[in-house]
Amino acid sequence: MSPTTQLRCCSIALALVFFPYLARAEVSEPRSVSSTVAAPPLPVVPAATTTSPRVPTRALEIGTFLGYGGGIGKQGDIGEVLRSRRGGFLLTAGVLYRTRYFLSPFVDAGFYQLYASRNRVDLGSLGGVTDVNSTLNAVGFVSGFALDAWRLRFKGGVGLFDVIVRSEVLGDRLATSELDMGYVLGIGGHILQRDRVKIGLELRAVAIVEAGMGVLALGLSIDHDALRF
Amino acid sequence: MGVAASSCNGRPAVVHRSFPDGGLLKGAAPLPAGALKALAGIFDVTGDATRFGNPLVVHTTRQTLSLLGDRYASYAVLRPGCIEGGTKLVLEGEWRYATDITTGLARLFVEPAELATALCAGKSAPAGFDAKTIRLTGTVGEGGGVPTNPTTLSYSRPLVDLRGRFVVGGHHGACRTIDDCGVSENSVETLPLAESMGASVVALDVQLTKDHVPILFHDDNFGPRLTRGSFCHGKVADFSLVHIRSLCKLTFGEDIPTLDEALQKVVDDTELGGVWLDSKSPEVVAYEVDAAQRFATIAARKGRSVKVIVGLPDAPSIDAYLAAKPPAGQLCLVELELSDVRRAGCQAWAPRFTRGPMVDQVHEAQAEGKAVTFWTIDEPEFIDLFLRAHPNGMLTDRMSLLYHRVQTLVAPPAQRQPAL
């Protein structure tokens, strides 16, 4: 199945899960108060504008995530692996629009370490037995929706990742990259909140489908309500 | 959601079969190369092998005997061995429905006994031998384990000689990687298997590396679709050959071959009559012209005739071909209009099948001495339709089906084309 069809399939799955929630709107109606006791006539006083203070229900949140995780997916190694690191650091920054509704849209951008290794390969007539050092990282742009429930936040999104390969063997250097589709899922919780700042922990899974690679990371998230309205 | 996501990625795997403990071929004496040729022909079938169709085409190479059928584009590739002191000639191997994942095993014995004994001794059939007495009897079964369903194939008539008249073109070799015939497309390993499946020509995709080495690869980018290797990712043109060999393997574990390695394999280990080089960029054309000249000489020294045809899919490739000043006798093929074939001075025209059979244009091209071959046709009804336009060849992922149809349904053009 082509990556485009995979993306379509999984987007349909995402929509089916979240549709019931998207269709609901949380609208708080003012309560009506009625009294059964007739009040005495009041003296006439000049009318004054008295409106109760409006509680902000929307916010523009900026946040950052720094985590470390292990690689997931097939690691197709060529030759003998001398040293390897599956996964690595993830660092992202983004903006989330916290709404009155069930879901809050977000976008973020980040850097993802996916894999690094030093392998011994036999190149035969091209150079005999030699070592090759390689890294695989990605710069990703993700958009999706977050769902807040109590202190927990669930996030899911699709993204475009620039998957970057760097390698060196026999003095020859390789530098190449490719744009691939991927998915992000996160579950986090706020453990500390002071005024507009929330600090928490998040478990985040990133799957770059067309590269057949991903990372499952645990890290620190810091979110700040930059605007409330 | 996880289940829905994972179910979007499912593709049933093909289980390839082999005889337990090596079957009867383990310990069998090898058959002299070329001896199987005496068994080639059209055979009538009784018993379990009717699952492949009836009649069957028996096609041979130096090392294998294949049963090619039109039901589910089936094929069985069997290897020979002489047992019981050279008095019995046994053929064993896997069969497959090319249109799905059904596989099984077949074991056949050559009869009559005097033919089997003669072939095992390296001799031709006995004097006065009547080919109509040839039978292949044995068992066929679905799945693993020793097959137990009896079957008999009885010789009916000889094969039609297609040389110079019709080419069965193997698209990317024996099969596409996603079809899982056990080897990757555009690999050295696919070439003998393509010949076993009935191909007389293979169409191979040629890309250029960063250090200007032509390699066989279809896509412009490396990735999990066709390769293995965590770092095998990114533009082909960014990789040098040394990095390709360090970081990449094809799906079934093979090296990504250079063009030279593939042509050497064709010359040394097959009897394929030609290679169509599908140029994936104009820059690679000049290198293909050079390789074609070198390997024409190498093949001639070995007593082989291998036609290396430079394929020109678009106008920039035609311009690159003309700029390379190809020597006289260099064969080329154009995929655009017949007028472009004339402009490029090429000997073959290969229109995409979606343009229709174009019967009048096919005949016009053939009258000018140009070979016409359609690509890439897999469905039985389209194969039959286009064969009735009497082209000189067809490129397909279903070689067994096409070869069967050409041998049994529609006679190939009578006029031989110089390019074939």
XYZ file of C-alpha atoms in Angstrom:
649
model
C 0.000 0.000 0.000
C 1.462 3.364 -0.978
C 2.377 5.918 1.726
C -0.380 8.231 0.424
C -2.960 5.522 0.871
C -1.563 4.706 4.324
C -1.879 8.361 5.327
C -5.419 8.496 3.994
C -6.330 5.317 5.824
C -4.903 6.480 9.139
C -6.417 9.958 8.808
C -9.806 8.317 8.347
C -9.136 6.250 11.476
C -8.168 9.387 13.427
C -11.293 11.217 12.229
C -13.569 8.306 13.152
C -12.196 8.277 16.683
C -12.429 12.016 17.244
C -15.584 12.853 15.236
C -18.026 12.396 18.140
C -15.986 14.843 20.182
C -15.537 17.356 17.390
C -19.321 17.404 16.899
C -19.930 18.469 20.508
C -19.630 22.070 21.651
C -19.281 23.021 25.271
C -21.452 26.052 25.668
C -22.187 27.226 29.150
C -25.631 28.750 29.462
C -26.270 31.383 32.081
C -28.376 30.007 34.885
C -31.720 31.684 35.431
C -32.523 32.541 38.995
C -36.091 32.922 40.153
C -37.283 34.047 43.588
C -40.552 33.063 45.227
C -40.481 35.992 47.625
C -41.745 39.312 46.411
C -39.059 41.905 46.938
C -39.905 45.295 48.386
C -39.793 48.198 45.940
C -36.334 49.636 45.685
C -35.466 53.319 45.518
C -34.682 54.506 42.025
C -30.976 54.859 41.541
C -29.127 55.681 38.353
C -28.558 52.585 36.326
C -24.991 51.448 36.476
C -23.242 49.014 34.182
C -22.612 45.967 36.293
C -21.222 42.990 34.346
C -19.675 40.038 36.084
C -15.950 39.559 35.247
C -15.549 37.314 32.098
C -13.540 34.160 32.730
C -11.097 33.576 29.843
C -12.014 30.312 28.078
C -9.472 30.420 25.253
C -5.721 30.671 25.240
C -2.806 30.691 22.899
C -0.260 28.417 24.449
C 3.401 28.178 23.491
C 5.219 25.104 24.578
C 8.382 23.133 24.328
C 9.244 19.476 24.757
C 12.651 17.935 25.472
C 12.795 14.179 25.664
C 14.958 11.148 25.147
C 13.843 7.877 23.706
C 14.554 4.601 22.008
C 14.152 3.786 18.374
C 11.208 1.737 17.114
C 10.854 -0.019 13.792
C 13.037 -2.272 11.727
C 16.750 -1.529 12.050
C 18.122 -2.990 8.843
C 21.816 -2.983 9.530
C 24.311 -3.694 6.778
C 27.463 -5.451 7.916
C 28.563 -5.925 11.511
C 27.341 -3.330 14.008
C 30.253 -2.121 16.131
C 28.380 0.615 17.957
C 24.848 1.990 17.689
C 22.380 4.346 19.261
C 18.696 3.700 18.575
C 16.690 6.864 19.125
C 18.101 9.864 20.979
C 17.009 13.357 21.880
C 13.818 15.032 20.737
C 13.394 18.798 20.981
C 10.238 20.516 19.758
C 8.559 23.894 20.115
C 5.015 24.729 19.170
C 1.825 26.677 19.509
C -1.523 25.347 20.709
C -4.863 27.118 20.538
C -6.802 26.051 23.603
C -10.495 26.399 22.804
C -13.837 26.128 24.534
C -14.391 22.942 22.615
C -13.260 19.438 23.203
C -10.187 19.570 20.971
C -7.422 22.123 20.685
C -5.416 22.399 17.474
C -1.636 22.701 17.563
C 1.393 22.983 15.342
C 4.961 22.306 16.273
C 8.416 21.966 14.808
C 11.273 19.951 16.126
C 14.448 17.989 15.780
C 14.450 14.217 16.198
C 17.442 11.923 16.583
C 16.496 8.549 15.088
C 19.545 6.340 14.732
C 23.339 6.341 14.646
C 25.770 3.513 14.121
C 29.296 2.487 13.242
C 29.326 -0.652 11.082
C 32.037 -2.845 9.610
C 31.379 -3.784 5.995
C 33.241 -5.750 3.341
C 33.310 -3.694 0.166
C 35.313 -6.252 -1.783
C 37.081 -4.725 -4.741
C 35.760 -1.274 -3.817
C 37.854 -1.066 -0.661
C 37.926 -4.271 1.329
C 36.834 -4.434 4.975
C 36.231 -0.985 6.402
C 34.133 0.960 8.908
C 31.256 3.289 8.067
C 29.827 5.931 10.441
C 26.266 7.064 9.855
C 23.507 9.113 11.473
C 19.806 9.439 10.752
C 17.954 12.506 12.099
C 14.804 14.382 11.181
C 13.411 17.883 11.286
C 9.655 17.659 11.525
C 6.635 19.927 11.187
C 3.550 18.480 12.840
C -0.054 19.612 13.135
C -2.849 17.960 15.029
C -5.232 18.133 17.939
C -4.897 17.910 21.711
C -7.487 16.754 24.188
C -7.304 17.921 27.792
C -8.896 15.831 30.474
C -8.258 16.841 34.090
C -4.478 17.177 34.260
C -3.830 14.917 31.315
C -3.267 15.942 27.715
C -3.585 13.577 24.770
C -2.086 14.703 21.470
C -2.202 13.315 17.979
C -1.020 14.735 14.697
C 0.408 14.173 11.248
C 3.596 15.709 10.048
C 6.120 16.237 7.334
C 9.644 15.215 8.259
C 12.873 16.055 6.499
C 14.831 12.844 7.132
C 18.550 13.593 7.021
C 21.267 11.010 6.407
C 24.928 11.714 7.036
C 27.602 9.078 6.506
C 31.306 8.671 5.946
C 33.226 5.711 4.538
C 36.717 5.534 3.008
C 36.919 9.326 3.111
C 33.728 9.682 1.069
C 30.986 11.772 2.678
C 27.277 11.393 2.108
C 24.761 14.130 2.873
C 21.204 13.646 1.703
C 17.649 14.128 2.871
C 14.097 13.315 1.920
C 10.635 14.572 2.888
C 8.504 11.829 4.444
C 5.080 11.688 6.092
C 4.756 10.614 9.703
C 2.548 10.583 12.794
C 2.904 11.780 16.357
C 1.029 10.590 19.438
C 1.586 11.953 22.917
C 0.241 11.440 26.423
C 1.287 13.895 29.095
C 0.373 15.270 32.437
C 0.976 18.567 34.211
C 2.680 18.069 37.532
C 3.279 21.717 38.384
C 1.297 24.818 37.498
C 2.020 28.385 38.468
C -0.244 31.046 37.056
C 0.213 30.715 33.280
C 3.055 28.190 33.263
C 2.599 24.436 33.332
C 5.396 21.936 33.665
C 4.802 18.306 33.003
C 5.960 14.971 31.702
C 5.018 13.548 28.317
C 5.377 10.206 26.597
C 5.642 10.834 22.855
C 5.713 8.392 19.950
C 6.882 9.505 16.536
C 6.522 7.233 13.503
C 8.035 8.339 10.200
C 6.204 5.860 8.054
C 7.999 6.207 4.755
C 11.382 5.857 6.483
C 10.199 2.827 8.465
C 11.601 4.424 11.620
C 10.322 5.985 14.812
C 11.075 6.978 18.363
C 9.311 6.481 21.683
C 10.475 9.187 24.054
C 9.833 10.410 27.584
C 10.500 14.017 28.387
C 9.741 17.313 30.003
C 7.128 19.674 28.627
C 6.808 23.329 29.521
C 3.721 25.240 28.367
C 2.916 28.912 28.837
C -0.382 30.688 28.193
C 0.980 33.561 26.147
C -2.501 34.965 25.511
C -5.775 34.407 27.252
C -9.087 35.678 25.888
C -6.820 3.536 16.128
C -3.672 1.469 16.331
C -5.481 -1.493 14.815
C -6.881 0.670 12.010
C -3.461 2.133 11.332
C -1.726 -1.208 11.328
C -4.372 -2.787 9.121
C -3.633 -0.158 6.469
C -0.198 -1.699 5.998
C -1.048 -5.390 5.571
C 0.119 -7.456 2.609
C 0.054 -11.242 2.876
C 3.490 -12.791 2.609
C 4.359 -15.449 0.048
C 5.670 -18.645 1.616
C 8.323 -20.107 -0.642
C 8.526 -23.885 -0.600
C 11.368 -26.352 -0.713
C 11.501 -30.122 -0.437
C 12.171 -31.502 3.039
C 15.832 -32.552 3.384
C 16.567 -31.409 -0.152
C 14.229 -33.935 -1.817
C 15.481 -36.424 -4.382
C 17.839 -33.825 -5.865
C 20.037 -34.054 -2.787
C 22.788 -36.394 -3.838
C 21.527 -36.585 -7.428
C 24.062 -36.296 -10.231
C 23.802 -33.076 -12.217
C 22.409 -33.169 -15.707
C 24.797 -31.939 -18.450
C 24.025 -28.309 -19.390
C 21.594 -27.989 -22.280
C 20.256 -31.548 -22.026
C 16.837 -30.328 -20.988
C 16.284 -28.764 -24.397
C 15.011 -32.095 -25.716
C 12.028 -31.834 -23.365
C 10.747 -28.398 -24.490
C 7.316 -28.315 -26.086
C 3.571 -28.030 -25.596
C 2.180 -30.724 -23.315
C -1.353 -31.966 -22.615
C -2.089 -32.443 -18.941
C -4.039 -34.889 -16.815
C -4.194 -34.941 -13.048
C -3.301 -32.227 -10.557
C -1.186 -30.117 -12.909
C -4.392 -29.022 -14.668
C -4.524 -26.479 -11.857
C -1.971 -24.549 -13.982
C -4.072 -24.822 -17.135
C -4.182 -27.184 -20.108
C -2.147 -27.358 -22.282
C 1.065 -26.361 -20.523
C 4.163 -24.904 -22.097
C 7.374 -26.637 -21.062
C 10.223 -24.144 -21.407
C 13.853 -25.000 -20.711
C 17.066 -23.155 -19.950
C 20.531 -24.590 -19.393
C 19.699 -25.292 -15.733
C 15.915 -25.437 -15.363
C 12.712 -26.809 -16.826
C 9.627 -24.638 -16.318
C 5.936 -25.392 -16.579
C 4.150 -22.252 -17.769
C 0.365 -22.048 -17.578
C -2.372 -19.526 -18.253
C -4.409 -20.157 -15.099
C -3.437 -17.492 -12.569
C -0.287 -16.859 -14.691
C 1.147 -19.937 -12.997
C 4.713 -21.126 -13.253
C 6.792 -23.960 -11.844
C 10.593 -23.768 -12.017
C 12.088 -27.246 -11.662
C 15.689 -28.341 -11.409
C 16.898 -31.672 -12.793
C 18.924 -34.477 -11.268
C 19.919 -37.980 -12.283
C 19.316 -40.729 -9.735
C 19.487 -44.522 -9.508
C 22.712 -44.736 -11.448
C 21.562 -42.322 -14.152
C 18.521 -44.392 -15.131
C 16.005 -41.875 -13.822
C 15.782 -38.144 -14.482
C 13.855 -36.325 -11.752
C 12.666 -32.708 -11.835
C 11.780 -30.956 -8.566
C 10.866 -27.442 -7.603
C 8.358 -24.859 -6.466
C 5.277 -23.682 -8.340
C 3.323 -20.482 -7.813
C 0.196 -18.710 -8.968
C 1.708 -15.376 -9.993
C -1.582 -13.539 -9.391
C -1.818 -14.546 -5.718
C 0.281 -16.135 -2.989
C -0.525 -19.813 -3.534
C 2.577 -21.969 -3.755
C 3.423 -25.630 -3.718
C 5.864 -28.287 -4.875
C 6.115 -30.534 -7.922
C 8.137 -33.680 -8.568
C 8.175 -35.175 -12.062
C 10.053 -38.024 -13.743
C 11.009 -38.081 -17.398
C 9.692 -40.972 -19.440
C 10.379 -43.091 -21.359
C 13.297 -44.537 -19.415
C 15.602 -44.738 -22.459
C 15.274 -40.976 -22.987
C 16.063 -40.313 -19.313
C 19.118 -42.595 -19.483
C 20.372 -40.949 -22.690
C 20.009 -37.427 -21.302
C 21.721 -38.360 -18.016
C 24.607 -39.813 -20.020
C 25.014 -36.520 -21.859
C 23.672 -37.925 -25.128
C 20.839 -36.712 -27.302
C 17.615 -38.678 -27.708
C 18.047 -42.203 -29.218
C 17.916 -42.487 -32.996
C 14.364 -42.639 -34.356
C 13.004 -41.409 -31.078
C 9.427 -40.120 -31.364
C 8.973 -36.948 -29.289
C 5.311 -37.768 -28.869
C 6.301 -40.530 -26.446
C 7.773 -38.005 -23.986
C 5.936 -37.885 -20.708
C 6.555 -36.119 -17.449
C 4.844 -38.084 -14.705
C 4.810 -37.465 -11.004
C 3.049 -35.536 -8.290
C 2.033 -31.968 -7.525
C 0.836 -30.553 -4.206
C -0.216 -27.285 -2.640
C 1.653 -25.947 0.371
C 4.671 -27.562 1.994
C 5.579 -31.201 2.325
C 6.199 -33.814 -0.345
C 3.506 -33.514 -3.060
C 1.121 -36.430 -3.424
C -1.430 -35.578 -6.153
C -0.612 -37.543 -9.320
C -0.255 -35.836 -12.683
C 0.962 -36.622 -16.205
C 2.148 -34.265 -18.921
C 2.157 -35.756 -22.437
C 4.114 -34.154 -25.291
C 1.828 -32.689 -27.959
C 3.885 -30.473 -30.308
C 7.089 -28.423 -30.471
C 7.408 -24.794 -29.401
C 7.105 -22.019 -31.974
C 10.539 -20.507 -32.723
C 10.214 -16.886 -31.593
C 13.741 -15.762 -32.427
C 13.672 -12.539 -34.426
C 9.855 -12.545 -34.385
C 8.670 -11.913 -30.844
C 10.300 -11.000 -27.570
C 8.862 -11.837 -24.184
C 10.132 -8.952 -22.069
C 10.631 -9.382 -18.328
C 9.760 -6.119 -16.586
C 12.532 -5.353 -14.040
C 13.690 -8.962 -14.434
C 11.694 -11.968 -13.179
C 9.149 -9.956 -11.210
C 8.571 -6.754 -9.284
C 9.755 -6.828 -5.683
C 6.169 -6.491 -4.429
C 5.190 -9.637 -6.343
C 7.708 -11.618 -4.246
C 9.088 -14.282 -6.530
C 11.959 -14.710 -4.094
C 14.353 -12.232 -5.702
C 14.384 -8.449 -5.907
C 13.687 -6.545 -9.084
C 16.717 -5.115 -10.885
C 19.108 -7.541 -9.176
C 21.708 -9.838 -10.718
C 19.869 -12.778 -9.118
C 16.651 -12.011 -10.978
C 18.185 -12.553 -14.423
C 18.388 -16.390 -14.593
C 14.919 -16.631 -13.010
C 13.495 -14.276 -15.665
C 14.842 -16.601 -18.341
C 13.291 -19.603 -16.555
C 9.922 -17.851 -16.600
C 10.028 -17.470 -20.379
C 11.657 -14.076 -20.893
C 13.955 -13.645 -23.891
C 14.712 -10.005 -23.040
C 14.782 -8.219 -19.677
C 14.010 -4.532 -19.135
C 16.254 -3.092 -16.429
C 16.097 0.377 -14.887
C 19.345 2.344 -14.921
C 20.213 5.252 -12.618
C 23.459 7.192 -12.190
C 25.285 7.498 -8.863
C 27.032 10.602 -7.566
C 30.358 9.258 -8.897
C 28.825 8.501 -12.317
C 28.478 4.740 -12.033
C 25.356 3.356 -13.742
C 23.457 1.064 -11.369
C 20.199 -0.837 -11.607
C 17.454 0.857 -9.587
C 13.942 2.019 -10.418
C 13.146 4.884 -8.029
C 14.842 8.263 -7.840
C 15.127 7.827 -4.058
C 16.252 4.915 -1.914
C 13.735 3.770 0.709
C 12.021 0.812 2.368
C 9.888 0.111 -0.733
C 12.820 -1.502 -2.542
C 15.726 -1.610 -0.106
C 16.931 -2.592 3.340
C 19.269 -0.481 5.460
C 18.442 2.106 8.086
C 20.547 4.727 6.280
C 19.476 3.698 2.776
C 17.351 6.771 2.413
C 17.484 9.784 0.106
C 18.243 10.631 -3.511
C 20.114 8.007 -5.532
C 22.126 10.774 -7.192
C 23.498 11.817 -3.761
C 25.042 8.376 -3.089
C 28.419 7.215 -4.385
C 28.771 3.516 -5.228
C 30.840 2.938 -2.097
C 28.053 4.364 0.058
C 25.423 2.335 -1.755
C 27.364 -0.847 -1.032
C 27.956 0.224 2.597
C 24.408 1.263 3.460
C 21.972 -0.490 1.128
C 20.753 -3.918 0.149
C 17.757 -4.801 -1.979
C 14.670 -6.200 -0.247
C 15.707 -9.841 -0.504
C 19.274 -9.126 0.599
C 21.015 -8.703 -2.753
C 23.562 -6.009 -3.590
C 22.360 -3.182 -5.800
C 24.252 -4.123 -8.960
C 26.130 -1.947 -11.358
C 25.078 -2.069 -14.995
C 28.336 -3.825 -15.849
C 27.703 -6.556 -13.263
C 24.221 -7.187 -14.638
C 25.374 -7.361 -18.267
C 28.214 -9.704 -17.286
C 25.669 -11.993 -15.606
C 23.512 -12.016 -18.741
C 26.482 -12.982 -20.883
C 27.968 -15.577 -18.510
C 25.003 -17.310 -16.897
C 21.967 -16.937 -19.147
C 20.915 -17.359 -22.752
C 18.860 -14.170 -22.741
C 18.940 -12.584 -26.165
C 18.763 -8.972 -25.082
C 18.627 -6.311 -22.417
C 16.477 -3.174 -22.654
C 18.052 -0.399 -20.608
C 15.297 1.839 -19.258
C 17.089 5.187 -18.809
C 15.846 6.898 -15.655
C 17.655 10.144 -16.494
C 19.170 11.719 -19.643
C 22.576 11.814 -17.910
C 22.823 8.030 -17.813
C 22.299 7.553 -21.577
C 25.933 8.153 -22.588
C 27.103 5.559 -20.050
C 24.581 3.054 -21.406
C 25.868 3.558 -24.955
C 29.398 2.895 -23.706
C 28.347 -0.233 -21.770
C 26.363 -1.543 -24.743
C 29.428 -1.347 -26.994
C 31.733 -3.021 -24.477
C 29.376 -5.882 -23.778
C 28.595 -6.516 -27.411
C 32.334 -7.229 -27.786
C 32.522 -9.306 -24.590
C 29.511 -11.384 -25.637
C 30.865 -11.949 -29.139
C 34.159 -13.259 -27.697
C 32.155 -15.841 -25.743
C 30.146 -16.827 -28.803
C 27.017 -15.155 -27.464
C 24.724 -12.685 -29.170
C 23.317 -10.262 -26.598
C 21.569 -7.152 -27.890
C 21.820 -4.222 -25.487
C 19.097 -1.740 -26.400
C 19.227 1.799 -25.024
C 15.720 2.841 -24.036
C 14.763 6.505 -24.563
C 11.588 7.380 -22.626
C 11.439 11.132 -23.310
C 12.735 13.973 -25.484
C 15.721 14.898 -23.229
C 16.898 11.265 -23.329
C 16.667 11.262 -27.144
C 18.710 14.471 -27.255
C 21.292 12.951 -24.880
C 21.478 9.839 -27.065
C 22.106 11.840 -30.238
C 24.688 13.996 -28.414
C 26.519 10.809 -27.349
C 27.077 10.055 -31.062
C 26.305 6.360 -30.816
C 28.273 4.145 -33.162
C 26.667 2.468 -36.167
C 24.808 -0.654 -35.145
C 23.881 0.619 -31.702
C 20.314 -0.410 -30.941
C 17.859 2.004 -29.379
C 14.186 2.164 -28.576
C 11.853 5.146 -28.227
C 8.681 5.252 -26.114
C 7.126 8.400 -27.620
C 5.737 8.742 -31.180
C 6.774 6.840 -34.294
C 8.107 10.143 -35.658
C 10.465 10.323 -32.648
C 11.733 6.820 -33.473
C 12.650 8.057 -36.947
C 14.238 11.268 -35.596
C 16.431 9.299 -33.206
C 17.343 6.743 -35.860
C 16.163 3.932 -33.603
C 15.174 0.417 -34.554
C 12.383 -0.164 -32.074
C 9.240 1.603 -30.937
C 7.767 0.900 -27.497
C 4.458 2.686 -26.948
C 2.676 2.426 -23.596
C -0.247 0.014 -23.823
C -2.724 2.637 -22.548
C -2.571 4.171 -26.024
C -4.335 1.113 -27.403
C -3.205 -1.505 -29.954
C -2.730 1.130 -32.744
C -2.802 -1.647 -35.326
C -2.211 0.597 -38.359
C 0.772 2.330 -36.795
C 2.215 -0.999 -35.686
C 2.099 -2.267 -39.256
C 3.505 1.015 -40.581
C 6.483 0.734 -38.232
C 7.072 -2.934 -39.063
C 6.977 -2.162 -42.787
C 9.884 0.254 -42.153
C 11.826 -2.572 -40.482
C 11.177 -1.314 -36.961
C 10.245 -3.673 -34.131
C 7.221 -2.734 -32.020
C 6.811 -3.789 -28.410
C 4.083 -2.696 -25.966
C 4.550 -2.138 -22.231
C 3.635 -3.086 -19.520
C 0.772 -5.541 -19.949
C -0.226 -7.995 -17.198
C -3.947 -8.715 -17.526
C -4.846 -11.780 -19.639
C -7.545 -9.995 -21.635
C -5.169 -7.156 -22.537
C -2.372 -9.555 -23.442
C -4.745 -11.360 -25.817
C -6.037 -8.071 -27.253
C -2.595 -6.639 -27.976
C -1.221 -9.923 -29.342
C -3.860 -9.641 -32.066
C -2.158 -6.432 -33.265
C 0.839 -8.690 -33.993
C 3.545 -6.649 -32.286
C 7.109 -7.930 -32.089
C 7.131 -8.094 -28.338
C 5.548 -7.210 -25.079
C 6.903 -6.173 -21.706
C 5.137 -7.811 -18.789
C 5.306 -8.793 -15.129
C 3.573 -12.080 -16.107
C 6.112 -13.704 -18.420
C 4.728 -17.199 -17.938
C 1.298 -16.076 -19.098
C 2.592 -14.113 -22.087
C 4.896 -16.921 -23.201
C 2.028 -19.395 -22.913
C -0.286 -17.135 -24.973
C 2.271 -16.569 -27.708
C 2.901 -20.313 -27.962
C -0.738 -21.407 -27.892
C -3.080 -18.571 -28.847
C -1.781 -16.023 -31.343
C 1.052 -16.717 -33.749
C 3.838 -14.109 -33.697
C 4.599 -12.015 -36.808
C 6.077 -14.080 -39.600
C 8.542 -11.353 -40.640
C 11.720 -11.265 -38.605
C 12.922 -7.846 -37.406
C 16.638 -6.984 -37.465
C 16.495 -5.439 -33.984
C 15.304 -8.665 -32.348
